[in-house]
PDB file of C-alpha atoms in Angstrom:
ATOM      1  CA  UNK A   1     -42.693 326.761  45.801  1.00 41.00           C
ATOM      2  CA  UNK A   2     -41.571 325.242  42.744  1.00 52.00           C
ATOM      3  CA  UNK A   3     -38.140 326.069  41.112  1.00 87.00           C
ATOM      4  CA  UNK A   4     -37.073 329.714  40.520  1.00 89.00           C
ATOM      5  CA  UNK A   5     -34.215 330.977  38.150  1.00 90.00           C
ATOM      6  CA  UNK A   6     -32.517 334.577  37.667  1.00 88.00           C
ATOM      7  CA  UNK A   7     -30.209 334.157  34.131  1.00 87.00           C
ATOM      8  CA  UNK A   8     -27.502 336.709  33.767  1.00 78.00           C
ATOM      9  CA  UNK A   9     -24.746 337.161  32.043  1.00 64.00           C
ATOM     10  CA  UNK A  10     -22.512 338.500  34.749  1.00 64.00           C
ATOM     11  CA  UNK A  11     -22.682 339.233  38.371  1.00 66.00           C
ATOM     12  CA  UNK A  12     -25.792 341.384  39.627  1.00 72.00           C
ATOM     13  CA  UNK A  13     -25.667 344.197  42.563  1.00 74.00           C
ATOM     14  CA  UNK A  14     -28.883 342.884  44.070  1.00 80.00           C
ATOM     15  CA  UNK A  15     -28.116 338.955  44.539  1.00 78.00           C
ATOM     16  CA  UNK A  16     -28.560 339.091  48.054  1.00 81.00           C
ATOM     17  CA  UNK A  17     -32.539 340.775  47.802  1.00 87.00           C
ATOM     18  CA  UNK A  18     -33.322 337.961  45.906  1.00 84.00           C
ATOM     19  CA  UNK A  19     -36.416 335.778  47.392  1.00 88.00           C
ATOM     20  CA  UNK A  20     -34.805 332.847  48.773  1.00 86.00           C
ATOM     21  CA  UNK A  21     -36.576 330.490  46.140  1.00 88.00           C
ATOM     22  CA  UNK A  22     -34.897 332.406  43.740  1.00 90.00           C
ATOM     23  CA  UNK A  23     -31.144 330.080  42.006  1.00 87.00           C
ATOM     24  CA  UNK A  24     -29.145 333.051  40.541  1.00 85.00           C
ATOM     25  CA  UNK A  25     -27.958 331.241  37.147  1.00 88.00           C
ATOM     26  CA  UNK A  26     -24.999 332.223  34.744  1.00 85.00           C
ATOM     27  CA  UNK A  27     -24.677 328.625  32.696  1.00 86.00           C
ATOM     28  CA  UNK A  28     -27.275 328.240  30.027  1.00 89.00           C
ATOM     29  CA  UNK A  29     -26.959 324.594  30.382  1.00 90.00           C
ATOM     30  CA  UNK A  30     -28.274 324.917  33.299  1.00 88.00           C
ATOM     31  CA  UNK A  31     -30.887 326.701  32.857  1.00 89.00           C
ATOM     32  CA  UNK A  32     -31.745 324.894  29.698  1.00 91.00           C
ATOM     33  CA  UNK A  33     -31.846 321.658  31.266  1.00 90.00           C
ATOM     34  CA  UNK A  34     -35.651 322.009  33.241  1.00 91.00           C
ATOM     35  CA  UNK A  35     -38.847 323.701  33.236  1.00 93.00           C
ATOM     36  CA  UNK A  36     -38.938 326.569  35.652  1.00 94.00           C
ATOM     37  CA  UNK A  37     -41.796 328.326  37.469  1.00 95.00           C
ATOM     38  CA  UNK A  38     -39.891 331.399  36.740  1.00 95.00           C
ATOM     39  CA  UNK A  39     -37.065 332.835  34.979  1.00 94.00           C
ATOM     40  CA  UNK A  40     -35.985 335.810  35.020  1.00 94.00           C
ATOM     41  CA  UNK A  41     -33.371 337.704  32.561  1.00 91.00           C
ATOM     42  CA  UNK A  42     -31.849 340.562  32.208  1.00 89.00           C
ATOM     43  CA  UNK A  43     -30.747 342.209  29.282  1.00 87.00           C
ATOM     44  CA  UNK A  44     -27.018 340.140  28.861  1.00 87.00           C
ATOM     45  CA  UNK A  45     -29.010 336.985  29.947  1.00 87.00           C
ATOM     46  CA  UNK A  46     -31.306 337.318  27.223  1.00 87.00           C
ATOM     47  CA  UNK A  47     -28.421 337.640  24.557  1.00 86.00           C
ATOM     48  CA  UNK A  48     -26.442 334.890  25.744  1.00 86.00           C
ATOM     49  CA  UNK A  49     -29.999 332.518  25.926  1.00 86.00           C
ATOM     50  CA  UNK A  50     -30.271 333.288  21.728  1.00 82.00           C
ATOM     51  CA  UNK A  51     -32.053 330.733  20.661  1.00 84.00           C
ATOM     52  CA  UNK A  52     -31.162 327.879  23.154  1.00 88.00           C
ATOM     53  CA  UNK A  53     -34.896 325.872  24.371  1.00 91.00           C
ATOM     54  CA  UNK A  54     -36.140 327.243  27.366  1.00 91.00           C
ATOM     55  CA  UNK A  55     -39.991 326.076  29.428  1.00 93.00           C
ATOM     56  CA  UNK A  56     -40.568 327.962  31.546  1.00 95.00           C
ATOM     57  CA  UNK A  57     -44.496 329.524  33.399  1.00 95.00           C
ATOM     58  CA  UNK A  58     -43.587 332.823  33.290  1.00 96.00           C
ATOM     59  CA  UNK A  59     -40.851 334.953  32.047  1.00 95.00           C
ATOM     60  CA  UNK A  60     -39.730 338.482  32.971  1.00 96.00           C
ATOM     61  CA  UNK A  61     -37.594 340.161  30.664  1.00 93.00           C
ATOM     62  CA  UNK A  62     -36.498 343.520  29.981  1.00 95.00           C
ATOM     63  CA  UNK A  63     -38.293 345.415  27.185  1.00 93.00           C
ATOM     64  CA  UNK A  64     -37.164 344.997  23.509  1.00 88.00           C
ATOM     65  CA  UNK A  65     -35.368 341.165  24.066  1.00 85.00           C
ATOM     66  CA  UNK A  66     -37.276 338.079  23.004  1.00 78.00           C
ATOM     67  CA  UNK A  67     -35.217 335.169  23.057  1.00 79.00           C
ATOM     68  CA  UNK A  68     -36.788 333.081  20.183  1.00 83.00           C
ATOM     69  CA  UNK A  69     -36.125 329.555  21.920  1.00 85.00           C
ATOM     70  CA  UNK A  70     -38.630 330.178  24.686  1.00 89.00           C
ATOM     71  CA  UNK A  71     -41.849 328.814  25.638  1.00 91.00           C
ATOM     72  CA  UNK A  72     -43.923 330.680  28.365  1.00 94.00           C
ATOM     73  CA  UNK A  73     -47.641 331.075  29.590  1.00 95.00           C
ATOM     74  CA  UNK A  74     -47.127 334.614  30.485  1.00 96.00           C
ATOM     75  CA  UNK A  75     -44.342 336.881  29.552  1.00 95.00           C
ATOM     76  CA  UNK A  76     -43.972 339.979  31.925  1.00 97.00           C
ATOM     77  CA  UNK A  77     -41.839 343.203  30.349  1.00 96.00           C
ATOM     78  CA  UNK A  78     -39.975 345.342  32.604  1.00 96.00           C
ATOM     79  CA  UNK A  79     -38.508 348.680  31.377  1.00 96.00           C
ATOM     80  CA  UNK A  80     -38.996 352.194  31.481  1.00 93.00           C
ATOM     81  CA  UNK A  81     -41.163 352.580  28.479  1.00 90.00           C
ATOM     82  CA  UNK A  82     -44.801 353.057  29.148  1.00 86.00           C
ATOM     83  CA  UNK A  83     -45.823 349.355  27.039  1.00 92.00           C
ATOM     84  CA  UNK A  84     -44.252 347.085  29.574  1.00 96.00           C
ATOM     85  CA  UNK A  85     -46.001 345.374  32.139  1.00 97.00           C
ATOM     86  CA  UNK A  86     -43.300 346.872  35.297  1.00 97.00           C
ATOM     87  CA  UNK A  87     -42.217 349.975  34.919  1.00 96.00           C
ATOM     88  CA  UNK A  88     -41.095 352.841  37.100  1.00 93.00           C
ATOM     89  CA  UNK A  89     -44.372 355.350  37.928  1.00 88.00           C
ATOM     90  CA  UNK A  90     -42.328 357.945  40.160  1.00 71.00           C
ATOM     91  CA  UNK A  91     -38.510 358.629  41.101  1.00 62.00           C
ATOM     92  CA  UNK A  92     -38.674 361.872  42.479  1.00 67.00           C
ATOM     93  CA  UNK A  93     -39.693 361.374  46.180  1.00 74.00           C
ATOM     94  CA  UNK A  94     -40.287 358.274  46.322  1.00 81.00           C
ATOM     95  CA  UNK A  95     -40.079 355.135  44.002  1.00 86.00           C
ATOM     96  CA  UNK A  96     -43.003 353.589  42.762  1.00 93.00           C
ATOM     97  CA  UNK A  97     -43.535 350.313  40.849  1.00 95.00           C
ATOM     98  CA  UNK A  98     -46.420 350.688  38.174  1.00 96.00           C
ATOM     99  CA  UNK A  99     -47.769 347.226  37.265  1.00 97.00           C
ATOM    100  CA  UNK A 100     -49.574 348.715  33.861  1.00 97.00           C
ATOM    101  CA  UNK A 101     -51.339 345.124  32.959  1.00 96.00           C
ATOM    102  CA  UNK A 102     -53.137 342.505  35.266  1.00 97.00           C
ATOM    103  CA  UNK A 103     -50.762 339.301  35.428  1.00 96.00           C
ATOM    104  CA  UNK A 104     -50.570 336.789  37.812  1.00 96.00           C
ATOM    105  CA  UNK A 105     -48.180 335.511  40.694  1.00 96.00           C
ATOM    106  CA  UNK A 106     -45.867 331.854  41.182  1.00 94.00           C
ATOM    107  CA  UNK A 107     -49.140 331.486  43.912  1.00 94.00           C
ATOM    108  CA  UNK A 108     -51.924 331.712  41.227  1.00 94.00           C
ATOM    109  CA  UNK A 109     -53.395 334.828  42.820  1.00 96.00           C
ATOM    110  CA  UNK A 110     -54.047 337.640  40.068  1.00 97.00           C
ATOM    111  CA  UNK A 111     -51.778 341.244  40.932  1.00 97.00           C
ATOM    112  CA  UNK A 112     -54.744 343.952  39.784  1.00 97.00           C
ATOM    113  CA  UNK A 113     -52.983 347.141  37.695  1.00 97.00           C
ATOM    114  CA  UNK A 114     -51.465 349.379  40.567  1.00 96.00           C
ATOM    115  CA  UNK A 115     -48.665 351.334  41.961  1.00 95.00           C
ATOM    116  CA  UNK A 116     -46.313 349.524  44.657  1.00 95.00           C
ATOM    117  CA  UNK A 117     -43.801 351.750  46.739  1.00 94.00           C
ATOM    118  CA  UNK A 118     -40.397 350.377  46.547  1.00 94.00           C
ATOM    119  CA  UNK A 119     -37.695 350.325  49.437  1.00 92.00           C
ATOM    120  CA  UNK A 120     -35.988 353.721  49.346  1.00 89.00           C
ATOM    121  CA  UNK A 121     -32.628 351.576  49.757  1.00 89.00           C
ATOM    122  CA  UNK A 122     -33.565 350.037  45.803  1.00 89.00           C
ATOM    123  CA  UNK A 123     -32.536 353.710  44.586  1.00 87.00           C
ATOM    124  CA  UNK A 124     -28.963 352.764  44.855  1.00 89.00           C
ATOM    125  CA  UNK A 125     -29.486 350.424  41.995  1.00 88.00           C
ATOM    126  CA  UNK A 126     -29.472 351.460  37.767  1.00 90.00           C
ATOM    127  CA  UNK A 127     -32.973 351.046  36.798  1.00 91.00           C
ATOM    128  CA  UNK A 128     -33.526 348.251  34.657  1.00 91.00           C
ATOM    129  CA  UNK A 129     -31.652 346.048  37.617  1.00 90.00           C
ATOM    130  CA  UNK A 130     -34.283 347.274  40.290  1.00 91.00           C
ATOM    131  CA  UNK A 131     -37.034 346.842  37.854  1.00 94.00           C
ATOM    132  CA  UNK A 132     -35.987 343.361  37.557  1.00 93.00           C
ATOM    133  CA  UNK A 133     -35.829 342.895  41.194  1.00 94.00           C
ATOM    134  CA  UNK A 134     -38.586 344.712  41.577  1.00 96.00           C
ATOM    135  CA  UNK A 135     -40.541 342.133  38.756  1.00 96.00           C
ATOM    136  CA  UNK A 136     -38.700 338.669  40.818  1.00 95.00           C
ATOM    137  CA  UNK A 137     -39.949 340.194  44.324  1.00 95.00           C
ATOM    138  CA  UNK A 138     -43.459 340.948  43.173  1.00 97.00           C
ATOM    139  CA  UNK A 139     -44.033 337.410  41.054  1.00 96.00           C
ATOM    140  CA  UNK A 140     -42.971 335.609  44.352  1.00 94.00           C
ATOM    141  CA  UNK A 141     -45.186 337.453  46.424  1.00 92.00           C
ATOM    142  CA  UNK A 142     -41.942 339.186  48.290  1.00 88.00           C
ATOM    143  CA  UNK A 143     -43.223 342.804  47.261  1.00 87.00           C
TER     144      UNK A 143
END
């Protein structure tokens, strides 16, 4: 699989769930510097990113953050508003992954609108960092 990157600011909770594929980034020259299959941000990412150049295939991002230096074919929204592509559909019993718009994985094989359940363990996480994981797992075919 081609090159993966996760851009935050800081540390994150969930580095070791990440698909191996996946380079958990903190230097934007880094992830400046190539075209990526994926990147994935999360809220601090986004802010330090600004407007720095970024290629990338696709992009997830949490909802309301557009970093204005970034080219994508398909931008994926996580968040739990009901407009973003990932959000969370239950958290009572037992959590559940709503993909609310057809998009389509690093493999090239479309993911149809549904609900995926998420390991119970993922509840120990806020939820705009399992949404992300959540959105990483899923677009690498993990989930």
């Amino acid at each position: 699989m081609e090159s993966c990157a996760y851009f935050c600011a800081l540390g994150t909770p969930f580095e070791r769930e990440l698909p191996r594929e996946v380079s958990l980034l903190r230097n934007t020259a880094a992830l400046t510097a190539r075209r990526w299959k994926l990147c994935a941000l999360n809220t601090e990412g986004a802010a330090r990113l600004g407007e720095l150049f970024l290629r990338c295939d696709t992009l997830l991002l949490p909802e309301g953050v557009c970093p204005g230096g970034v080219r994508a074919r398909q931008v994926v929204s996580y968040g739990l508003g009901g407009r973003n592509t990932l959000t969370l559909s239950s958290m009572d019993t037992r959590l559940m992954l709503s993909v609310q718009r057809q998009l389509t994985d690093l493999r090239g094989e479309t993911v149809e609108v549904q609900e995926i359940a998420l390991p119970d363990d993922w509840q120990r996480w806020e939820k705009p960092q399992m949404l992300a994981l959540a959105g990483v797992c899923l677009l690498c075919g993990a989930l």
